[in-house]
Amino acid sequence: MDKSTESYIIDDQDAGLFRVNRRAFTDPECLQEERRRIFDKCWIYVGHESEVPHAGDYRSRNAAGRPMILVRGDDSVARVLLNTCTHRGAMVCRQNSGNAKTFQCPYHAWTYNSRGQLVGVPGEDSYSDAFKRDDLGLAAPPQVDNYRGFIFACFDPAAESLYDYLAGAREYLDLVADQSELGMKIVAGQQSYSARANWKLLMENSYDGYHGLPTHQRYFSFLSDIGIDFKGNNLGAPVRQKTVDLGNGHAVLEYQSAWGRPIAHWVPPFGEHRKEHFEQLRRRFDDRFGPERARRICETSRNLGIFPNLVINDIMAITVRTFFPVSPDYMEVNAWALAPIEESAADSKLRLDNFLTFLGPGGFATPDDVEMLESCQRGFANREVAWSDISRGMKREHPSITDELQMRAFWRRWNQLMTTPQIRRARKAA
């Protein structure tokens, strides 16, 4: 089949049928197009401002296929710089994190300050008058912006603003950011792992409520064993759960939490001695936001997907997760825990225990998920089965959290970007 005319999705809304061509998970040409049409065009999450609190603090990041430096300059501005010397290209920052006044290229010792300005060139008198230091600072993405502490970069100078790009996702980022009176912070440490699966499978998985019980049965059995009452939370009640298409490919599951949440949702396994403390925390939320918004912040969980590759799962703890493709069947994943700055040591211990028990790569969830994603990828070798079905709940007026509206929101945006005729014409002209 001529790939230029082949469809990636079948989206028959009258019939309630939605399918994805499995070529999207396996084809190297498709990945090349994703790099051009998605990772070079969309706003991509780089890091959180709390990771570089002091002048000179930096973090090395790989995002959108590029090595970058997230750094706070001596002017207190958090920047994203491209990690390549403007002389001959070598990476000027070779450590994962630290604090530095300057970055020096190990090749010829060109030196840049924490703002990215070129401040040292050995043998500079050998250059002509045409040589200008000001023209040779470390490059930056055309657009960098910050929403409630989450820093994004975009390589399309004509792209819409980050504020507009986030669309309905802003409401859910606010629900996360409002959990602190002083600001949220990334907890020290980073989880890095990989999976032999296509990156989009992890996006689907991260807000797939349908797979929860069959894939993570061990975790739910564990919660029951320690005294969590699922029936009391009535997870199936429509008024307590919803799935929302947030626009621009973003989507969210929001539902009543059965498990305890370290901010202000006490459950018996936390211990009777801590109940009053949690009730005090809850009263502070009531005072700040009123009872309805406080209930939503404290008692509901959110699995939020921000197109194309940022996941914030605000559940029994908060994970911030990004992932990038190395090849069609292999991705690298990085994840961090997010918490209120003012959280006590005891509450932080509880949060991190929750985080590692379920969300960490050694916890109940991630190994199960990775095994399922890699199983899907292996199954795609059966090329005779060309389509995956994502129709669940498509004709339902109010989709449940076990339906697949959120995946359809992702795939519609993905397909739009991958098949826009104007881009195709530009590619042919080039």
Coordinates of N, CA and C in Angstrom, one line a residue, residues 72-260:
R72 N 19.4 27.9 36.2 CA 19.0 29.2 36.7 C 20.2 30.1 36.7
G73 N 20.0 31.2 36.0 CA 21.1 32.1 35.8 C 21.4 32.9 37.0
D74 N 22.5 33.7 37.0 CA 22.8 34.6 38.1 C 21.8 35.7 38.2
D75 N 21.0 35.9 37.3 CA 19.9 36.9 37.3 C 18.6 36.3 37.8
S76 N 18.6 35.0 38.3 CA 17.5 34.3 38.9 C 16.5 33.8 37.9
V77 N 16.8 33.9 36.6 CA 15.9 33.4 35.6 C 16.2 32.0 35.2
A78 N 15.2 31.1 35.3 CA 15.3 29.7 34.8 C 15.3 29.7 33.3
R79 N 16.3 29.1 32.7 CA 16.4 29.0 31.3 C 16.5 27.6 30.8
V80 N 16.2 27.4 29.5 CA 16.5 26.1 28.8 C 17.5 26.5 27.7
L81 N 18.7 25.9 27.8 CA 19.7 26.1 26.8 C 20.1 24.8 26.1
L82 N 20.4 24.9 24.8 CA 20.8 23.7 24.1 C 22.2 23.3 24.4
N83 N 22.4 22.1 24.7 CA 23.7 21.6 25.2 C 24.6 21.3 24.1
T84 N 25.1 22.3 23.4 CA 26.1 22.1 22.3 C 26.9 23.3 22.2
C85 N 28.2 23.2 22.2 CA 29.1 24.3 22.0 C 28.9 25.0 20.6
T86 N 28.9 26.3 20.6 CA 28.7 26.9 19.3 C 29.9 27.0 18.4
H87 N 31.0 26.5 19.0 CA 32.3 26.4 18.2 C 32.2 25.1 17.3
R88 N 32.3 23.9 17.9 CA 32.4 22.7 17.1 C 31.3 21.7 17.5
G89 N 30.5 22.0 18.5 CA 29.4 21.1 18.7 C 29.4 20.3 20.0
A90 N 30.5 20.1 20.6 CA 30.5 19.2 21.8 C 29.6 19.7 22.9
M91 N 29.1 18.7 23.7 CA 28.3 19.1 24.8 C 29.1 19.8 25.9
V92 N 28.6 20.9 26.4 CA 29.3 21.7 27.3 C 29.0 21.3 28.8
C93 N 27.9 20.6 29.0 CA 27.5 20.1 30.3 C 27.4 18.6 30.2
R94 N 28.3 17.9 31.0 CA 28.3 16.4 30.9 C 27.9 15.8 32.2
Q95 N 27.4 16.6 33.2 CA 26.9 16.0 34.4 C 25.4 16.1 34.4
N96 N 24.8 15.2 35.2 CA 23.3 15.2 35.2 C 22.8 16.4 36.0
S97 N 23.5 16.8 37.0 CA 23.0 17.9 37.8 C 24.1 18.5 38.6
G98 N 23.9 19.7 39.1 CA 24.9 20.4 39.9 C 24.7 21.8 40.0
N99 N 25.7 22.5 40.5 CA 25.7 24.0 40.5 C 27.0 24.5 39.9
A100 N 26.9 25.4 39.0 CA 28.1 25.9 38.3 C 27.9 27.4 37.9
K101 N 29.0 28.1 38.0 CA 28.9 29.5 37.5 C 29.1 29.5 36.0
T102 N 29.9 28.5 35.5 CA 30.1 28.5 34.0 C 30.1 27.0 33.5
F103 N 29.9 26.9 32.2 CA 30.0 25.6 31.5 C 31.1 25.7 30.5
Q104 N 32.1 24.8 30.6 CA 33.3 24.9 29.7 C 33.3 23.7 28.8
C105 N 33.4 24.0 27.5 CA 33.5 22.9 26.6 C 34.8 22.1 26.8
P106 N 34.8 20.8 26.9 CA 36.0 20.1 27.1 C 36.9 20.0 25.9
Y107 N 36.4 20.4 24.7 CA 37.1 20.2 23.5 C 38.2 21.3 23.3
H108 N 37.7 22.6 23.3 CA 38.6 23.7 23.1 C 38.5 24.8 24.2
A109 N 37.7 24.4 25.2 CA 37.7 25.3 26.4 C 36.9 26.6 26.2
W110 N 36.0 26.7 25.2 CA 35.1 27.8 25.2 C 34.2 27.7 26.4
T111 N 34.0 28.9 27.0 CA 33.3 28.9 28.3 C 32.1 29.8 28.3
Y112 N 31.0 29.3 28.9 CA 29.7 30.1 28.9 C 29.3 30.3 30.3
N113 N 28.6 31.4 30.6 CA 28.1 31.6 32.0 C 26.7 30.9 32.1
S114 N 26.2 31.1 33.3 CA 24.9 30.4 33.6 C 23.7 31.0 32.8
R115 N 23.9 32.2 32.2 CA 22.9 32.7 31.3 C 23.1 32.2 29.9
G116 N 24.2 31.5 29.6 CA 24.4 30.9 28.3 C 25.3 31.8 27.5
Q117 N 25.8 33.0 28.0 CA 26.6 33.9 27.3 C 28.0 33.4 27.2
L118 N 28.6 33.6 26.0 CA 30.0 33.2 25.8 C 30.9 34.1 26.5
V119 N 31.7 33.6 27.5 CA 32.5 34.5 28.3 C 34.0 34.2 28.2
G120 N 34.4 33.2 27.5 CA 35.8 32.8 27.4 C 36.1 32.1 26.2
V121 N 37.2 32.6 25.4 CA 37.6 31.9 24.2 C 39.1 31.9 24.2
P122 N 39.8 30.8 24.4 CA 41.2 30.7 24.4 C 41.8 31.2 23.0
G123 N 42.8 32.1 23.1 CA 43.3 32.6 21.8 C 42.4 33.5 21.0
E124 N 41.6 34.2 21.7 CA 40.6 35.0 21.0 C 41.2 36.0 20.0
D125 N 42.4 36.5 20.3 CA 43.1 37.4 19.4 C 43.4 36.9 18.0
S126 N 43.2 35.6 17.8 CA 43.5 35.0 16.5 C 42.3 35.1 15.6
Y127 N 41.2 35.6 16.1 CA 40.0 35.8 15.3 C 40.0 37.2 14.7
S128 N 39.2 37.3 13.6 CA 39.1 38.6 13.0 C 38.1 39.5 13.7
D129 N 37.9 40.7 13.2 CA 36.9 41.6 13.9 C 35.5 41.1 13.7
A130 N 35.3 40.2 12.7 CA 34.0 39.7 12.5 C 33.5 38.7 13.6
F131 N 34.4 38.3 14.4 CA 34.1 37.4 15.4 C 33.4 38.2 16.6
K132 N 32.2 37.8 16.9 CA 31.5 38.5 18.0 C 31.0 37.5 19.0
R133 N 31.5 37.6 20.2 CA 31.1 36.8 21.3 C 29.5 36.7 21.5
D134 N 28.9 37.9 21.3 CA 27.5 38.0 21.6 C 26.7 37.2 20.6
D135 N 27.3 36.8 19.5 CA 26.5 36.0 18.5 C 26.7 34.5 18.8
L136 N 27.5 34.2 19.7 CA 27.9 32.8 19.9 C 27.6 32.2 21.3
G137 N 26.6 32.8 21.9 CA 26.2 32.2 23.2 C 25.5 30.8 22.9
L138 N 25.2 30.1 24.0 CA 24.5 28.8 23.8 C 23.1 29.1 23.3
A139 N 22.7 28.4 22.3 CA 21.4 28.6 21.7 C 20.3 28.1 22.7
A140 N 19.1 28.6 22.4 CA 17.9 28.3 23.2 C 16.8 27.9 22.3
P141 N 15.8 27.1 22.7 CA 14.6 26.9 21.9 C 13.9 28.2 21.6
P142 N 13.3 28.3 20.4 CA 12.6 29.6 20.1 C 11.6 30.0 21.1
Q143 N 11.0 29.1 21.8 CA 10.0 29.5 22.8 C 10.2 28.6 24.1
V144 N 10.3 29.3 25.2 CA 10.3 28.7 26.5 C 9.3 29.4 27.4
D145 N 8.5 28.6 28.2 CA 7.5 29.3 29.0 C 7.3 28.4 30.2
N146 N 6.6 28.9 31.2 CA 6.4 28.3 32.5 C 4.9 28.4 32.9
Y147 N 4.3 27.3 33.3 CA 2.9 27.4 33.8 C 2.9 26.8 35.2
R148 N 2.7 27.6 36.2 CA 2.6 27.1 37.6 C 3.8 26.3 38.0
G149 N 5.0 26.6 37.4 CA 6.2 26.0 37.8 C 6.7 24.9 36.8
F150 N 5.8 24.5 35.9 CA 6.1 23.5 34.9 C 6.7 24.2 33.7
I151 N 8.0 23.9 33.3 CA 8.7 24.6 32.3 C 8.6 23.8 31.0
F152 N 8.2 24.4 29.9 CA 8.1 23.8 28.6 C 8.9 24.5 27.6
A153 N 9.3 23.8 26.5 CA 10.0 24.5 25.4 C 9.3 24.1 24.1
C154 N 9.4 24.9 23.1 CA 8.8 24.6 21.8 C 9.8 25.1 20.7
F155 N 10.0 24.3 19.7 CA 10.9 24.6 18.6 C 10.2 25.2 17.4
D156 N 8.9 25.5 17.5 CA 8.2 26.1 16.5 C 8.0 27.6 16.9
P157 N 8.7 28.6 16.3 CA 8.5 30.0 16.7 C 7.2 30.5 16.4
A158 N 6.4 29.8 15.5 CA 5.1 30.3 15.2 C 4.0 29.6 16.0
A159 N 4.4 28.7 16.9 CA 3.4 28.0 17.7 C 2.6 28.9 18.6
E160 N 1.4 28.5 18.9 CA 0.6 29.2 19.9 C 1.3 29.3 21.2
S161 N 0.8 30.2 22.1 CA 1.4 30.4 23.4 C 1.2 29.1 24.2
L162 N 2.1 28.9 25.3 CA 1.9 27.7 26.1 C 0.6 27.8 26.8
Y163 N 0.1 29.0 27.2 CA -1.2 29.1 27.9 C -2.3 28.6 27.0
D164 N -2.3 29.0 25.8 CA -3.3 28.5 24.9 C -3.2 27.1 24.5
Y165 N -1.9 26.6 24.4 CA -1.7 25.2 24.1 C -2.2 24.3 25.1
L166 N -2.1 24.7 26.4 CA -2.5 23.8 27.5 C -4.0 23.7 27.6
A167 N -4.7 24.7 27.1 CA -6.2 24.6 27.0 C -6.8 24.2 28.3
G168 N -7.7 23.2 28.3 CA -8.3 22.7 29.5 C -7.4 22.0 30.5
A169 N -6.2 21.7 30.1 CA -5.3 21.0 31.0 C -4.9 22.0 32.1
R170 N -5.0 23.3 31.9 CA -4.6 24.3 32.9 C -5.4 24.1 34.2
E171 N -6.7 23.8 34.1 CA -7.6 23.6 35.2 C -7.0 22.5 36.1
Y172 N -6.5 21.4 35.5 CA -6.0 20.3 36.3 C -4.6 20.5 36.8
L173 N -3.8 21.3 36.1 CA -2.5 21.7 36.7 C -2.7 22.6 37.9
D174 N -3.8 23.4 37.8 CA -4.1 24.3 39.0 C -4.5 23.4 40.2
L175 N -5.3 22.3 40.0 CA -5.6 21.5 41.1 C -4.4 20.8 41.7
V176 N -3.4 20.6 41.0 CA -2.1 20.1 41.5 C -1.4 21.2 42.2
A177 N -1.2 22.3 41.5 CA -0.4 23.4 42.1 C -1.0 24.0 43.4
D178 N -2.3 24.0 43.4 CA -3.0 24.6 44.6 C -2.9 23.7 45.8
Q179 N -2.3 22.6 45.8 CA -2.1 21.7 47.0 C -1.1 22.3 47.9
S180 N -0.4 23.3 47.5 CA 0.6 24.0 48.4 C 0.3 25.4 48.6
E181 N 0.5 26.0 49.8 CA 0.4 27.4 50.0 C 1.7 28.1 49.6
L182 N 2.8 27.4 49.5 CA 4.1 27.9 49.2 C 4.7 27.6 47.8
G183 N 4.1 26.6 47.2 CA 4.6 26.1 45.9 C 4.9 24.6 46.0
M184 N 4.9 24.0 44.8 CA 5.2 22.6 44.7 C 6.7 22.4 44.4
K185 N 7.2 21.3 44.7 CA 8.6 21.0 44.4 C 8.8 19.5 43.9
I186 N 9.8 19.4 43.1 CA 10.2 18.0 42.7 C 11.0 17.4 43.9
V187 N 10.6 16.3 44.4 CA 11.4 15.6 45.4 C 12.7 15.2 44.8
A188 N 13.8 15.3 45.6 CA 15.1 14.9 45.1 C 15.1 13.5 44.6
G189 N 15.8 13.3 43.5 CA 15.8 11.9 42.9 C 15.0 11.8 41.6
Q190 N 15.4 11.0 40.8 CA 14.8 10.8 39.5 C 14.7 9.3 39.2
Q191 N 13.6 8.8 38.7 CA 13.5 7.4 38.2 C 13.7 7.4 36.7
S192 N 14.6 6.6 36.3 CA 14.9 6.4 34.8 C 14.8 5.0 34.5
Y193 N 14.0 4.6 33.5 CA 14.0 3.3 33.0 C 13.6 3.3 31.6
S194 N 13.5 2.1 31.0 CA 13.2 2.0 29.6 C 12.2 0.9 29.4
A195 N 11.6 0.8 28.2 CA 10.7 -0.2 27.9 C 10.8 -0.5 26.4
R196 N 10.8 -1.8 26.0 CA 10.8 -2.2 24.6 C 9.4 -2.1 24.0
A197 N 9.0 -0.9 23.9 CA 7.6 -0.7 23.4 C 7.6 0.7 22.8
N198 N 6.6 1.0 22.0 CA 6.4 2.3 21.4 C 6.0 3.3 22.4
W199 N 6.4 4.5 22.3 CA 6.2 5.6 23.3 C 4.7 5.8 23.5
K200 N 3.9 5.7 22.4 CA 2.5 6.1 22.5 C 1.7 5.0 23.4
L201 N 2.3 3.8 23.5 CA 1.6 2.8 24.3 C 1.6 3.3 25.8
L202 N 2.7 3.9 26.2 CA 2.8 4.4 27.6 C 1.8 5.6 27.8
M203 N 1.7 6.4 26.8 CA 0.7 7.5 26.9 C -0.7 6.9 27.1
E204 N -1.1 5.9 26.3 CA -2.4 5.3 26.5 C -2.5 4.7 27.9
N205 N -1.5 4.0 28.3 CA -1.5 3.2 29.5 C -1.7 4.2 30.7
S206 N -1.1 5.4 30.7 CA -1.0 6.2 31.8 C -2.4 6.8 32.3
Y207 N -3.3 6.8 31.4 CA -4.7 7.2 31.8 C -5.7 6.2 31.3
D208 N -5.4 5.0 31.3 CA -6.3 3.9 30.9 C -6.9 3.3 32.1
G209 N -8.1 3.7 32.4 CA -8.8 3.1 33.6 C -9.3 1.7 33.4
Y210 N -9.4 1.3 32.2 CA -9.9 -0.1 31.8 C -9.0 -1.2 32.3
H211 N -7.7 -0.9 32.3 CA -6.7 -2.0 32.6 C -6.5 -2.1 34.1
G212 N -7.0 -1.2 34.9 CA -6.6 -1.2 36.3 C -6.8 -2.5 37.0
L213 N -8.0 -3.0 37.1 CA -8.2 -4.2 37.9 C -7.6 -5.4 37.3
P214 N -7.7 -5.7 36.0 CA -7.0 -7.0 35.6 C -5.5 -6.9 35.6
T215 N -4.9 -5.8 35.3 CA -3.4 -5.7 35.3 C -2.8 -5.5 36.7
H216 N -3.5 -4.8 37.5 CA -3.0 -4.5 38.8 C -3.7 -5.1 40.0
Q217 N -4.2 -6.3 39.7 CA -5.0 -7.0 40.7 C -4.2 -7.2 42.0
R218 N -2.9 -7.4 41.9 CA -2.1 -7.6 43.1 C -2.2 -6.4 44.0
Y219 N -2.2 -5.2 43.4 CA -2.2 -3.9 44.2 C -3.5 -3.8 44.9
F220 N -4.6 -4.0 44.2 CA -5.9 -3.8 44.8 C -6.1 -4.9 45.9
S221 N -5.6 -6.1 45.7 CA -5.7 -7.0 46.8 C -4.9 -6.6 48.0
F222 N -3.7 -6.0 47.7 CA -2.9 -5.4 48.8 C -3.6 -4.4 49.6
L223 N -4.3 -3.4 48.9 CA -5.0 -2.4 49.5 C -6.2 -2.9 50.4
S224 N -6.9 -3.9 49.8 CA -7.9 -4.6 50.6 C -7.4 -5.2 51.9
D225 N -6.2 -5.8 51.8 CA -5.6 -6.5 52.9 C -5.2 -5.5 54.0
I226 N -4.9 -4.3 53.7 CA -4.5 -3.3 54.7 C -5.6 -2.4 55.1
G227 N -6.8 -2.7 54.6 CA -8.0 -2.1 55.2 C -8.6 -1.0 54.4
I228 N -8.3 -0.8 53.1 CA -8.9 0.2 52.2 C -10.3 -0.4 51.8
D229 N -11.3 0.5 52.0 CA -12.7 0.1 51.7 C -13.1 0.7 50.3
F230 N -13.0 -0.2 49.3 CA -13.4 0.3 47.9 C -14.9 0.5 47.8
K231 N -15.7 -0.3 48.4 CA -17.1 -0.2 48.3 C -17.6 1.1 48.9
G232 N -17.0 1.5 50.0 CA -17.4 2.8 50.6 C -17.2 4.0 49.7
N233 N -16.3 3.9 48.8 CA -16.0 5.0 47.9 C -16.9 5.0 46.6
N234 N -17.6 3.9 46.4 CA -18.5 3.8 45.3 C -17.9 4.4 44.0
L235 N -16.8 3.8 43.6 CA -16.0 4.3 42.4 C -16.9 4.3 41.1
G236 N -17.9 3.5 41.1 CA -18.7 3.4 39.9 C -19.7 4.5 39.8
A237 N -19.9 5.3 40.8 CA -21.0 6.4 40.7 C -20.6 7.4 39.7
P238 N -21.4 7.7 38.7 CA -21.1 8.6 37.7 C -20.8 10.0 38.2
V239 N -21.4 10.5 39.3 CA -21.2 11.8 39.7 C -19.8 12.0 40.3
R240 N -19.2 10.9 40.6 CA -17.9 10.9 41.3 C -16.7 10.6 40.3
Q241 N -17.0 10.5 39.1 CA -15.9 10.2 38.1 C -16.3 10.8 36.8
K242 N -15.3 11.2 36.1 CA -15.5 11.7 34.7 C -14.2 11.6 33.9
T243 N -14.4 11.5 32.6 CA -13.3 11.5 31.6 C -13.6 12.7 30.7
V244 N -12.5 13.5 30.6 CA -12.7 14.8 29.9 C -11.7 14.9 28.8
D245 N -12.1 15.3 27.6 CA -11.3 15.7 26.5 C -11.0 17.2 26.7
L246 N -9.7 17.6 27.0 CA -9.4 18.9 27.4 C -8.9 19.8 26.2
G247 N -9.0 19.3 25.0 CA -8.6 20.0 23.9 C -7.1 19.8 23.6
N248 N -6.7 20.0 22.3 CA -5.3 20.0 21.8 C -4.7 18.6 22.1
G249 N -5.5 17.6 22.3 CA -4.9 16.2 22.5 C -4.8 15.9 24.0
H250 N -5.0 16.8 24.9 CA -4.9 16.6 26.3 C -6.2 15.9 26.8
A251 N -6.1 15.1 27.9 CA -7.3 14.5 28.4 C -7.0 14.1 29.9
V252 N -8.1 13.8 30.6 CA -7.9 13.5 32.0 C -9.0 12.5 32.5
L253 N -8.6 11.7 33.4 CA -9.6 10.9 34.2 C -9.6 11.6 35.6
E254 N -10.8 11.8 36.1 CA -11.0 12.3 37.5 C -12.0 11.5 38.2
Y255 N -11.6 11.0 39.5 CA -12.5 10.1 40.1 C -12.2 10.1 41.6
Q256 N -13.2 9.7 42.4 CA -13.1 9.6 43.8 C -12.0 8.6 44.2
S257 N -11.2 9.0 45.1 CA -10.1 8.1 45.5 C -10.5 7.1 46.6
A258 N -10.1 5.9 46.3 CA -10.3 4.9 47.4 C -9.1 4.9 48.3
W259 N -7.9 5.2 47.8 CA -6.7 5.2 48.6 C -6.5 6.5 49.4
G260 N -5.7 6.5 50.4 CA -5.4 7.7 51.1 C -4.5 8.6 50.3

